[in-house]
C-alpha atoms as a PDB file:
ATOM      1  CA  UNK A   1      31.917  -9.418  22.227  1.00  0.00           C
ATOM      2  CA  UNK A   2      32.094  -7.336  18.873  1.00  0.00           C
ATOM      3  CA  UNK A   3      29.202  -5.819  16.568  1.00  0.00           C
ATOM      4  CA  UNK A   4      29.896  -6.831  12.987  1.00  0.00           C
ATOM      5  CA  UNK A   5      30.264  -3.644  10.445  1.00  0.00           C
ATOM      6  CA  UNK A   6      27.866  -4.835   8.327  1.00  0.00           C
ATOM      7  CA  UNK A   7      25.154  -4.902  10.906  1.00  0.00           C
ATOM      8  CA  UNK A   8      26.097  -1.122  11.784  1.00  0.00           C
ATOM      9  CA  UNK A   9      25.587  -0.268   8.186  1.00  0.00           C
ATOM     10  CA  UNK A  10      22.386  -2.032   7.833  1.00  0.00           C
ATOM     11  CA  UNK A  11      21.090  -0.138  11.126  1.00  0.00           C
ATOM     12  CA  UNK A  12      22.268   3.544   9.658  1.00  0.00           C
ATOM     13  CA  UNK A  13      20.710   2.468   6.240  1.00  0.00           C
ATOM     14  CA  UNK A  14      17.610   1.481   7.746  1.00  0.00           C
ATOM     15  CA  UNK A  15      17.514   4.671   9.740  1.00  0.00           C
ATOM     16  CA  UNK A  16      18.363   7.339   6.743  1.00  0.00           C
ATOM     17  CA  UNK A  17      15.076   5.168   5.149  1.00  0.00           C
ATOM     18  CA  UNK A  18      12.903   5.803   7.921  1.00  0.00           C
ATOM     19  CA  UNK A  19      14.099   9.258   8.541  1.00  0.00           C
ATOM     20  CA  UNK A  20      13.879   9.869   4.222  1.00  0.00           C
ATOM     21  CA  UNK A  21      10.417   8.314   4.239  1.00  0.00           C
ATOM     22  CA  UNK A  22       8.857  10.446   6.885  1.00  0.00           C
ATOM     23  CA  UNK A  23      10.324  13.565   5.698  1.00  0.00           C
ATOM     24  CA  UNK A  24       8.950  12.897   2.394  1.00  0.00           C
ATOM     25  CA  UNK A  25       5.047  12.339   3.504  1.00  0.00           C
ATOM     26  CA  UNK A  26       5.435  15.498   5.920  1.00  0.00           C
ATOM     27  CA  UNK A  27       6.618  17.450   2.915  1.00  0.00           C
ATOM     28  CA  UNK A  28       3.867  16.288   0.552  1.00  0.00           C
ATOM     29  CA  UNK A  29       1.462  16.831   3.367  1.00  0.00           C
ATOM     30  CA  UNK A  30       2.384  20.392   3.940  1.00  0.00           C
ATOM     31  CA  UNK A  31       2.733  20.975   0.120  1.00  0.00           C
ATOM     32  CA  UNK A  32      -0.858  19.975  -0.334  1.00  0.00           C
ATOM     33  CA  UNK A  33      -2.277  22.024   2.847  1.00  0.00           C
ATOM     34  CA  UNK A  34      -0.464  24.975   1.446  1.00  0.00           C
ATOM     35  CA  UNK A  35      -1.594  24.642  -1.856  1.00  0.00           C
ATOM     36  CA  UNK A  36      -5.237  24.225  -0.612  1.00  0.00           C
ATOM     37  CA  UNK A  37      -4.501  27.711   1.720  1.00  0.00           C
ATOM     38  CA  UNK A  38      -3.661  29.719  -1.361  1.00  0.00           C
ATOM     39  CA  UNK A  39      -6.937  28.896  -3.453  1.00  0.00           C
ATOM     40  CA  UNK A  40      -8.827  30.037  -0.350  1.00  0.00           C
ATOM     41  CA  UNK A  41      -6.479  33.250   0.149  1.00  0.00           C
ATOM     42  CA  UNK A  42      -6.962  33.662  -3.781  1.00  0.00           C
ATOM     43  CA  UNK A  43     -10.888  33.485  -3.145  1.00  0.00           C
ATOM     44  CA  UNK A  44     -10.752  35.770  -0.213  1.00  0.00           C
ATOM     45  CA  UNK A  45      -8.558  38.154  -2.059  1.00  0.00           C
ATOM     46  CA  UNK A  46     -11.213  38.272  -4.880  1.00  0.00           C
ATOM     47  CA  UNK A  47     -14.003  39.061  -2.167  1.00  0.00           C
ATOM     48  CA  UNK A  48     -11.953  41.789  -0.735  1.00  0.00           C
ATOM     49  CA  UNK A  49     -11.007  43.448  -3.987  1.00  0.00           C
ATOM     50  CA  UNK A  50     -15.203  43.374  -4.639  1.00  0.00           C
ATOM     51  CA  UNK A  51     -16.125  45.095  -1.635  1.00  0.00           C
ATOM     52  CA  UNK A  52     -13.213  47.572  -1.654  1.00  0.00           C
ATOM     53  CA  UNK A  53     -14.715  48.918  -5.013  1.00  0.00           C
ATOM     54  CA  UNK A  54     -17.936  49.686  -2.767  1.00  0.00           C
ATOM     55  CA  UNK A  55     -21.614  49.485  -3.894  1.00  0.00           C
ATOM     56  CA  UNK A  56     -21.924  52.344  -6.118  1.00  0.00           C
ATOM     57  CA  UNK A  57     -23.695  54.763  -4.147  1.00  0.00           C
ATOM     58  CA  UNK A  58     -21.624  57.936  -2.896  1.00  0.00           C
ATOM     59  CA  UNK A  59     -22.542  57.066   0.862  1.00  0.00           C
ATOM     60  CA  UNK A  60     -20.919  53.906   0.659  1.00  0.00           C
ATOM     61  CA  UNK A  61     -19.155  53.027   3.621  1.00  0.00           C
ATOM     62  CA  UNK A  62     -16.672  50.413   1.828  1.00  0.00           C
ATOM     63  CA  UNK A  63     -15.678  52.892  -1.098  1.00  0.00           C
ATOM     64  CA  UNK A  64     -14.444  55.933   1.546  1.00  0.00           C
ATOM     65  CA  UNK A  65     -11.840  53.686   3.245  1.00  0.00           C
END
C-alpha cells in the first residue's frame, strides 16, 4: 500500500497553513497587548515625572529623593 505523493504534499501544505495562521493570530494579539501596555507605561511615567518634582514645599519628601 502506497500513499500518493499529492496527499503528502496536501497534508504538509495544510499543516503549514494552520501553523502560519496561528502564528499570525498570536502575533497580532501580542502586538495589541504590548501597544496597550506601552500607553499605560507612558501614563505612569508622566505621573512619576510629576511626583519627582515635588509639591513645591521645602520639606517635600519627593523633592529630596
